[in-house]
Short mmCIF file of C-alpha atoms and ligand atoms in Angstrom, two decimals:
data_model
loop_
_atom_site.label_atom_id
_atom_site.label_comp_id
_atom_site.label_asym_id
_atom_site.label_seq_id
_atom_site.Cartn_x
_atom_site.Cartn_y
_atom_site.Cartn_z
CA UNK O 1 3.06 -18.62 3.63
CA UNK O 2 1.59 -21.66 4.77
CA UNK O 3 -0.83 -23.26 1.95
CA UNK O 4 -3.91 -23.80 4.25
CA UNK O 5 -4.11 -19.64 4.92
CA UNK O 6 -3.86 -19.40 0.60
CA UNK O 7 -6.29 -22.23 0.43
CA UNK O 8 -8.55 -20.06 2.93
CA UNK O 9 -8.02 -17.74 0.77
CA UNK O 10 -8.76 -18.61 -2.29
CA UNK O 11 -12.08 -20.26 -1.04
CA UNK O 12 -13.14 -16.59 0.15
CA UNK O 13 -12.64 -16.11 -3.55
CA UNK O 14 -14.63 -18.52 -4.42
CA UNK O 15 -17.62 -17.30 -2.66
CA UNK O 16 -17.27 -13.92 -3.70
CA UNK O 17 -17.06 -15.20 -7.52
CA UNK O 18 -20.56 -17.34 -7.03
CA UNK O 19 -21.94 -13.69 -6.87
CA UNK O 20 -20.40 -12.54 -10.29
CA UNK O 21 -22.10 -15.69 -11.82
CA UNK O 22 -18.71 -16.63 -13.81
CA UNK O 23 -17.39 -20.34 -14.03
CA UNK O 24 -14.15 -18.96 -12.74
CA UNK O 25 -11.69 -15.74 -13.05
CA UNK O 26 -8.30 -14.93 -14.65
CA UNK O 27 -5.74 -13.16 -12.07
CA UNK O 28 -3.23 -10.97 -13.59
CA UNK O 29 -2.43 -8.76 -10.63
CA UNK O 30 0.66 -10.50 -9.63
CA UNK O 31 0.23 -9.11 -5.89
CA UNK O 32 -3.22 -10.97 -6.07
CA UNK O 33 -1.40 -14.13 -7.60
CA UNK O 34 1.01 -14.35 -4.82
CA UNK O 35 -1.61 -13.45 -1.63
CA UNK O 36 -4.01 -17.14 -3.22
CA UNK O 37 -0.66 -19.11 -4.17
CA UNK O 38 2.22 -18.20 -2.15
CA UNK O 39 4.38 -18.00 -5.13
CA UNK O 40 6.54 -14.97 -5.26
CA UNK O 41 7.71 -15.43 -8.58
CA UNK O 42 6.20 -13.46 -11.16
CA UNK O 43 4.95 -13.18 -14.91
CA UNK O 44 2.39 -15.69 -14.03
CA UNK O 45 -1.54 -15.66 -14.01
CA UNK O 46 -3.51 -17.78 -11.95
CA UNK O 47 -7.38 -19.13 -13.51
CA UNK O 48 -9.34 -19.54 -10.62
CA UNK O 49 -12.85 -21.33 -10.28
CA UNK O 50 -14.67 -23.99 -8.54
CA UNK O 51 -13.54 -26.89 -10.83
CA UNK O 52 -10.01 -25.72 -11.91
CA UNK O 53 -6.58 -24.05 -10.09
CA UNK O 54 -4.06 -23.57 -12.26
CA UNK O 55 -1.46 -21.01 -12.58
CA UNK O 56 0.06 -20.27 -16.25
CA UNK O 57 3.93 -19.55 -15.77
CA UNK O 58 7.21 -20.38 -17.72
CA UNK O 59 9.96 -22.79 -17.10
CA UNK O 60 11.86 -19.85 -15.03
CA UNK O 61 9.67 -20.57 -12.05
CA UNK O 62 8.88 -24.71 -12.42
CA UNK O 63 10.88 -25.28 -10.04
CA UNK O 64 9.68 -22.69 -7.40
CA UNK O 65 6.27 -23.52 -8.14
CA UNK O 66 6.43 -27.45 -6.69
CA UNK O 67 8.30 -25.65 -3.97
CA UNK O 68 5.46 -22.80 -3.13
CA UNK O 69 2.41 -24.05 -4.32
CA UNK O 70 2.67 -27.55 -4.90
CA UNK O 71 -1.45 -28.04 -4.52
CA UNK O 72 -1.71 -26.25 -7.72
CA UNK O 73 -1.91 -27.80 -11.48
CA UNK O 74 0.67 -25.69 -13.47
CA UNK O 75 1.10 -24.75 -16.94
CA UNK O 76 4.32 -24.26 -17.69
CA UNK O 77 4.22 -22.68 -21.60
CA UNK O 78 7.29 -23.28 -23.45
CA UNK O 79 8.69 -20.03 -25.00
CA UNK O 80 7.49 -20.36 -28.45
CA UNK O 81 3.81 -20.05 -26.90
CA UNK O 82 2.88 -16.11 -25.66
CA UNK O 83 1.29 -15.71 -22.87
CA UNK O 84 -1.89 -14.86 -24.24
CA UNK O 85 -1.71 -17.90 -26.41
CA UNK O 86 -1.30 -19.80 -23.44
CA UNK O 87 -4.16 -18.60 -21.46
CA UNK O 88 -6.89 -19.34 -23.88
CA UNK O 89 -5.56 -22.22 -24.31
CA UNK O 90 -5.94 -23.00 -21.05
CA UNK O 91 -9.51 -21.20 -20.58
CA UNK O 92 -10.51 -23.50 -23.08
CA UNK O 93 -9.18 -27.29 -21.86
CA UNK O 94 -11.07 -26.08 -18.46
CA UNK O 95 -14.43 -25.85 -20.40
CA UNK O 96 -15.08 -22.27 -19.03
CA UNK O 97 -18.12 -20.30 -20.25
CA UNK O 98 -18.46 -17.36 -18.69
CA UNK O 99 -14.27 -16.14 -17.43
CA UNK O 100 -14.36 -13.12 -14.96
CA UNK O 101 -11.14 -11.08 -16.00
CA UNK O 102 -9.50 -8.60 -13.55
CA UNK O 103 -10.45 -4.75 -15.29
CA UNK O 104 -7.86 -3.00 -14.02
CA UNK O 105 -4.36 -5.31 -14.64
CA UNK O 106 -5.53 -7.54 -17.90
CA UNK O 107 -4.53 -5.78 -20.52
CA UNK O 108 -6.85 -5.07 -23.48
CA UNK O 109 -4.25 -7.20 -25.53
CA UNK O 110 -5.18 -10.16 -23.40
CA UNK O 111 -8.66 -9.66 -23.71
CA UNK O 112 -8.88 -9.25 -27.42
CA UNK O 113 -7.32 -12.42 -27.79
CA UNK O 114 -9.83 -14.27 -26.10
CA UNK O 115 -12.54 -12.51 -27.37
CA UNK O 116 -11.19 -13.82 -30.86
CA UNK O 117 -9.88 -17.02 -30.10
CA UNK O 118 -13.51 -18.12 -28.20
CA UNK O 119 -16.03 -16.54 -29.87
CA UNK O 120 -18.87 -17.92 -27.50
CA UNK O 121 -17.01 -17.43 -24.39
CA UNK O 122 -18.60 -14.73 -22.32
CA UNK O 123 -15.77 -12.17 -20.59
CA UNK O 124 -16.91 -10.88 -17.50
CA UNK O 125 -14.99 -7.91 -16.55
CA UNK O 126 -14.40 -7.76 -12.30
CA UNK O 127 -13.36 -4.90 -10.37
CA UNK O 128 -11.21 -5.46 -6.83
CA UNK O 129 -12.40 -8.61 -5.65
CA UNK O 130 -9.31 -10.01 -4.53
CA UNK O 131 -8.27 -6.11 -3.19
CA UNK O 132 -11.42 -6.24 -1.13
CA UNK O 133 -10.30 -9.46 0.33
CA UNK O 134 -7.05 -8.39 1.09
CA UNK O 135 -8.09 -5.14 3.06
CA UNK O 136 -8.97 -7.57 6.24
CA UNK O 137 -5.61 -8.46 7.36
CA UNK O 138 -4.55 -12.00 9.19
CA UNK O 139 -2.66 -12.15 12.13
CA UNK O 140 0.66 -12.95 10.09
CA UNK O 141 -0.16 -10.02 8.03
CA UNK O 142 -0.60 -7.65 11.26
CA UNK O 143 2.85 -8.87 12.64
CA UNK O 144 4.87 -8.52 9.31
CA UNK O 145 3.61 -4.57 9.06
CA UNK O 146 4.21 -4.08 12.69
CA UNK O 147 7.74 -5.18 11.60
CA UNK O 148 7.64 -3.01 8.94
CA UNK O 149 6.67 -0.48 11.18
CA UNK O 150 9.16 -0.90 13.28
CA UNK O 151 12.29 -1.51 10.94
CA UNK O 152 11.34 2.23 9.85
CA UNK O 153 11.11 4.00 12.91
CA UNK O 154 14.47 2.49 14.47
CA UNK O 155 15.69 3.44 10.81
CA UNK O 156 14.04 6.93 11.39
CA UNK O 157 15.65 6.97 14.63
CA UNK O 158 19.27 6.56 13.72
CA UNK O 159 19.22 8.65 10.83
CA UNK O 160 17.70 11.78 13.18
CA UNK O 161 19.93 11.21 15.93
CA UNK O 162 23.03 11.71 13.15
CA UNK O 163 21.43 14.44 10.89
CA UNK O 164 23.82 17.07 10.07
CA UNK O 165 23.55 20.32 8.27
CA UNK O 166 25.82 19.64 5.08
CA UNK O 167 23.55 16.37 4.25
CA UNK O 168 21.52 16.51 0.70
CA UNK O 169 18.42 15.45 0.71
CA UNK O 170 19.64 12.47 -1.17
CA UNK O 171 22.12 11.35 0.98
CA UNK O 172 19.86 11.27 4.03
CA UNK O 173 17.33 9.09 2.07
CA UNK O 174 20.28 6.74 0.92
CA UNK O 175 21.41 6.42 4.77
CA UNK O 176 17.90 5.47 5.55
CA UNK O 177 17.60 2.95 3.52
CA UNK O 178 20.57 1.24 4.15
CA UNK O 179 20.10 1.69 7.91
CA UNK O 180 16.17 0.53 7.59
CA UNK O 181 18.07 -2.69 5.46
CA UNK O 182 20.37 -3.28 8.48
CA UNK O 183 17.58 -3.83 10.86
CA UNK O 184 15.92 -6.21 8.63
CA UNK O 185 13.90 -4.56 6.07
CA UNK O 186 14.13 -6.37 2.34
CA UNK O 187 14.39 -2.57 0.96
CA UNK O 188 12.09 0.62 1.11
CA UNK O 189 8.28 0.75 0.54
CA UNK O 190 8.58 3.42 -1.89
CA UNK O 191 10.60 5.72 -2.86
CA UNK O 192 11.83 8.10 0.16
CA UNK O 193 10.85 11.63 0.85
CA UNK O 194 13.17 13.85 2.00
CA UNK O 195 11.98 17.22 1.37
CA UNK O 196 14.20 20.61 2.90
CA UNK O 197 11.83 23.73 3.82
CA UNK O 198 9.81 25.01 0.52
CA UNK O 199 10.87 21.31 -1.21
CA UNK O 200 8.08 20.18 1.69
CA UNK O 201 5.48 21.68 -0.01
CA UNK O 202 5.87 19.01 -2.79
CA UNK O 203 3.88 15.99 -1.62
CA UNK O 204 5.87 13.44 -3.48
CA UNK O 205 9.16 15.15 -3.47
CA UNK O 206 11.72 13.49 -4.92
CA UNK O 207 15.40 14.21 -2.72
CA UNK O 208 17.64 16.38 -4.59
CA UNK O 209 20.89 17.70 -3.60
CA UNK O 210 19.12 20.40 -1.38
CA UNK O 211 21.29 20.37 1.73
CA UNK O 212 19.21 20.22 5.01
CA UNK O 213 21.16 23.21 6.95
CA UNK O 214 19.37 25.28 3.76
CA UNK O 215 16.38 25.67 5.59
CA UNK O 216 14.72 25.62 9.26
CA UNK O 217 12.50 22.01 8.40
CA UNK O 218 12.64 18.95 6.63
CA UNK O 219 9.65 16.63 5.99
CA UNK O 220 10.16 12.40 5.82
CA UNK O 221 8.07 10.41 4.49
CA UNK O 222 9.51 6.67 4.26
CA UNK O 223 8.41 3.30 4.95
CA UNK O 224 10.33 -0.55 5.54
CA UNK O 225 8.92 -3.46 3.09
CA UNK O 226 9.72 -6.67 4.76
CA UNK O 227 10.98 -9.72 2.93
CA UNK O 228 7.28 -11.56 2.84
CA UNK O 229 6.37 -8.05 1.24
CA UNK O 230 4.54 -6.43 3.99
CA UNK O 231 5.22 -2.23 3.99
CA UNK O 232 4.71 0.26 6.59
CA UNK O 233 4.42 4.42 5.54
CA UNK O 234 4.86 7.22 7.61
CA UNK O 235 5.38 10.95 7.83
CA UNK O 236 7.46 12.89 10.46
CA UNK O 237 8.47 16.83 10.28
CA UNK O 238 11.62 17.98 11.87
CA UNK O 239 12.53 21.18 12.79
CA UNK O 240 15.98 21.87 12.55
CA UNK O 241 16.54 25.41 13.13
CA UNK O 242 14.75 28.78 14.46
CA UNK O 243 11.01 27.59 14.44
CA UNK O 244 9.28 29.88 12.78
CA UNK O 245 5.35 30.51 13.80
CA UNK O 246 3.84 29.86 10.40
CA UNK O 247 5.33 26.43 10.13
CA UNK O 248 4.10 25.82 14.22
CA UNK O 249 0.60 27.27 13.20
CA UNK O 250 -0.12 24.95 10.29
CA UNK O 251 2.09 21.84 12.31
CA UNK O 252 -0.55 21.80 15.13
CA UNK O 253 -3.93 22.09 12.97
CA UNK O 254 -1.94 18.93 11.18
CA UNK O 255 -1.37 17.10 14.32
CA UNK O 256 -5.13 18.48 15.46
CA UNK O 257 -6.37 16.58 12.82
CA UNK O 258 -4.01 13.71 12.74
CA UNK O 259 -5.58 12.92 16.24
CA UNK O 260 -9.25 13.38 16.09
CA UNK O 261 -9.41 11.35 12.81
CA UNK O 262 -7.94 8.58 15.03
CA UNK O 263 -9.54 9.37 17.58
CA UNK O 264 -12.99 8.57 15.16
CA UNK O 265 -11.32 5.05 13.80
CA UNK O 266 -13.56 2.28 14.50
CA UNK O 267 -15.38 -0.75 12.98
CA UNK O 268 -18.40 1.02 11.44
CA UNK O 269 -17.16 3.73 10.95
CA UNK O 270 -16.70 5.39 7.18
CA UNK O 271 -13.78 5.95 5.68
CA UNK O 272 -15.07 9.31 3.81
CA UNK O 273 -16.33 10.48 7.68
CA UNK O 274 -12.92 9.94 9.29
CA UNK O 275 -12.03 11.94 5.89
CA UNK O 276 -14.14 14.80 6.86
CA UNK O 277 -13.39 15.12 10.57
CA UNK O 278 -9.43 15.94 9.45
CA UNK O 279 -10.21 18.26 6.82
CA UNK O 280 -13.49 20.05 8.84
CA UNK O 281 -10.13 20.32 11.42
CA UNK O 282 -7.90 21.77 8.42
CA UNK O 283 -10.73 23.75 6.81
CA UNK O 284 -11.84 25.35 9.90
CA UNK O 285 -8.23 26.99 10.20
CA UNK O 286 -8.62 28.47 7.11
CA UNK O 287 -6.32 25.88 4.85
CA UNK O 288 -9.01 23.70 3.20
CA UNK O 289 -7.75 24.60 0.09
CA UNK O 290 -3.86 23.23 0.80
CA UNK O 291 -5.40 19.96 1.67
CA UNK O 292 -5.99 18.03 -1.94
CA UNK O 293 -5.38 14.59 -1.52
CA UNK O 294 -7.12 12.16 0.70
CA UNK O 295 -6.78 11.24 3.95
CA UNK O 296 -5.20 8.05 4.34
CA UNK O 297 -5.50 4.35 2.58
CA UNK O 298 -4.82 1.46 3.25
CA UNK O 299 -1.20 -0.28 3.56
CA UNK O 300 -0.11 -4.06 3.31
CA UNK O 301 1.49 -5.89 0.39
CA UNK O 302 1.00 -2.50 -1.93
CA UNK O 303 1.29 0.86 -0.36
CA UNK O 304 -1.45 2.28 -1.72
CA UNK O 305 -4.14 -0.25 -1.37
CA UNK O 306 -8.17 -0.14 -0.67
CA UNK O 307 -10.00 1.47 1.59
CA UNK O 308 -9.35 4.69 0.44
CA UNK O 309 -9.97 7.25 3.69
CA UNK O 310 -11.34 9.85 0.74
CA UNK O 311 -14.27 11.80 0.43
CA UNK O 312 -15.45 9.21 -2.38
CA UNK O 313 -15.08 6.21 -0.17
CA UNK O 314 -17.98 5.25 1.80
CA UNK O 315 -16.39 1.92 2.87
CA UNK O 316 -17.05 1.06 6.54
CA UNK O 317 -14.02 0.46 8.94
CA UNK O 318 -13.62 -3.58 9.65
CA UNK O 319 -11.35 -5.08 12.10
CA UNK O 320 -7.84 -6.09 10.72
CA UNK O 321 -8.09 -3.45 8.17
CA UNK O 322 -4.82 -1.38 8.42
CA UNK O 323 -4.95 2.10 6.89
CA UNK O 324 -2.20 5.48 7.32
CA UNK O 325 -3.70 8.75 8.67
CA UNK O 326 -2.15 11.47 6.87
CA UNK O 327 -3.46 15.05 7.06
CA UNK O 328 -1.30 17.58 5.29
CA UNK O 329 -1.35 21.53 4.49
CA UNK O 330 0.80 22.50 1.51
CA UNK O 331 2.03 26.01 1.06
CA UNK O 332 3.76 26.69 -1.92
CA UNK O 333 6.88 28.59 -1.55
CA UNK O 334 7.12 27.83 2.16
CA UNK O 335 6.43 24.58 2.46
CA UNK O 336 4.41 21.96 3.95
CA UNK O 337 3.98 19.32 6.97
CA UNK O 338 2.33 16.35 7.02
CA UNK O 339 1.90 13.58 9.64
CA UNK O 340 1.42 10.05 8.71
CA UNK O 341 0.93 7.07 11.12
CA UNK O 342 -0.53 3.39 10.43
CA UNK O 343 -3.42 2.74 12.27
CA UNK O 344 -5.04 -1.01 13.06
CA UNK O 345 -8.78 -1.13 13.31
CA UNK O 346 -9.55 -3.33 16.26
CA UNK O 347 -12.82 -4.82 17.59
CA UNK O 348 -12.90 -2.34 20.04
CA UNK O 349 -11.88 0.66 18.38
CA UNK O 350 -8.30 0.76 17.02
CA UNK O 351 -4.59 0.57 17.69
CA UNK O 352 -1.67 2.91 16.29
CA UNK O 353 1.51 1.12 15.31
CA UNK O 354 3.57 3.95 15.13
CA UNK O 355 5.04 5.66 17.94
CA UNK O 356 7.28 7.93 16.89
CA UNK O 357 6.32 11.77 18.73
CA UNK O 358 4.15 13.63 17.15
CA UNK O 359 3.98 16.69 19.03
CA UNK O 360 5.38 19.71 17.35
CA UNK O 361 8.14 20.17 20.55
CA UNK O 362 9.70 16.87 20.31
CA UNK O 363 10.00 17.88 16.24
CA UNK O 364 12.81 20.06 17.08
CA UNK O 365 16.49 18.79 16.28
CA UNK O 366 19.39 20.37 17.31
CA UNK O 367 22.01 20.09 14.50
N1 LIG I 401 3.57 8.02 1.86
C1 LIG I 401 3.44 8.06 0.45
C2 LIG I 401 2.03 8.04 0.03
O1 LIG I 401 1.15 7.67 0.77
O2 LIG I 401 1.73 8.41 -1.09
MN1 MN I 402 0.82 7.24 2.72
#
């Protein structure tokens, strides 16, 4: 990463902190350290205000810092000094009075000990800033997850085109991996789902050694990271033997609602409306209730990152935000089908970077 797009960064930061009325904040979320720094190392914390930019590390990543980030101060603790030690230490030197904190990664350990080592210092806890910074991707960030996209679906590709019936589960998801690797992927974005027939109704099925000529469908649900960290996530069903008409009934409401919540994505736009048009589409057939987690969120360095396309997320759509679509029914015993695919929001309306068929036809595999 080039230091002027984390100096950008970090003076987006900056504004956003004037609001919170602290002297400057404590980063723990090392996804948050790395997107203002470029370092990739880790273990570090980086105190962040308008009169001080320093990150707190150990002598494993000296080095690597002058390399990454050589426009910021370092503290390099020795290892006889903890971490939290360290920090308050540091807090202090920089004269802070009032030191935002990131709630949900600094640990209550960390924040007892500066509660007791400065007693007047005032800790201001701070929820998402950098998260809500990092929804609006750059134009690096676009074209590292529509590698990411890509790496998967060739990976998709050759693993479909080679599918045979004695396969596990497990040994499909292996093959994907490695083949999503050869194309150029630093590893998976999460663990893959590879879920044979009932196993599908599972939404974060783990692959067992369920063999994929047991049953008439399998469900994927996989995604490339590539080596800047940048991770795509998508969901395909395949039918593999005689398609049966409950799993076409409940495939095309899916796919119904797959499109007209895409169909809806635009700057402006809510995430919890694009929410509600796919599950009106899912409740109308009769199969609200097998629809219990939200809609889609958004996708980048993390998988899971904000906006949340949920009922509870009232968010508006921006430009450069990059978020998955994926309506699912669940039936337990049967089995279920979901369709993912990572959507762009553009000026004008948005852009799908995955193009892998979607129509319930082109599902069917021949083994
Ligand atoms: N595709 C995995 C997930 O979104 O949880
Ligand atoms: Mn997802």
């Amino acid at each position: 990463m080039t230091s002027e797009r984390a100096a950008n960064r970090r003076q987006k930061l900056l504004r956003q902190l004037k609001k919170t009325g602290t002297d400057a904040l404590l980063i723990t979320n090392p996804i948050n350290v790395s997107y203002l720094t470029g370092f990739t190392g880790d273990d570090s914390f980086l105190l962040l205000g308008s009169d001080v930019a320093v990150i707190i590390s150990d002598s494993r990543f000296s080095t690597q810092l002058e390399e990454e980030c050589p426009e910021i101060d370092a503290v390099i603790r020795t290892s006889s000094v903890s971490m939290n030690g360290s920090v308050s230490r540091t807090v202090k030197q920089a004269g802070i009075n009032r030191l935002g904190f990131e709630s949900q990664t600094t640990s209550f350990q960390q924040w007892e000990r500066l509660d007791q080592d400065m007693k007047s210092l005032e800790l201001v806890p701070v929820d998402s800033v950098v998260e809500k910074i990092r929804q609006v991707k750059d134009k690096f960030e676009i074209g590292e997850t529509r590698r990411a996209v890509h790496m998967a679906q060739r990976g998709f590709e050759v693993i479909k085109a080679s599918l045979t019936s004695g396969q596990t589960e497990i040994d499909v998801a292996n093959e994907l991996e490695h083949t999503m690797r050869g194309f150029g992927a630093s590893g998976v974005a999460f663990p893959s789902i590879v879920a044979v027939g009932p196993r599908s109704a599972l939404p974060h099925a783990h692959p067992t050694r369920k063999t994929i000529g047991e049953s008439d469908f399998v469900l994927f649900d996989w995604g490339a990271e590539t080596f800047s960290g940048y991770r795509s996530d998508i969901t395909r069903v395949i039918t593999t033997g005689k398609p049966s008409a409950r799993l076409k009934k409940i495939y095309e409401v899916v796919r119904l609602a797959n499109r007209r919540a895409i169909e809806a994505i635009r700057p402006g736009a809510r995430c919890c409306d694009i929410d509600k048009i796919a599950r009106d589409v899912i409740s109308q057939a009769g199969y609200g209730k097998n629809f219990g987690h939200g809609l889609g969120h958004g996708v980048g360095r993390v998988i899971h990152e904000h906006p949340r396309l949920s009922p509870t997320d009232s968010t508006e759509l921006r430009a450069g935000m990059i978020v998955t679509v994926e309506p699912g029914i669940y039936l337990p015993g049967f089995g279920g089908v979901r369709l993912e695919d990572d959507v762009l929001v553009t000026r004008g309306g948005c852009e799908v970077l995955t193009s892998l068929p979607l129509d319930y036809e082109e599902s069917i595999v021949a083994l």
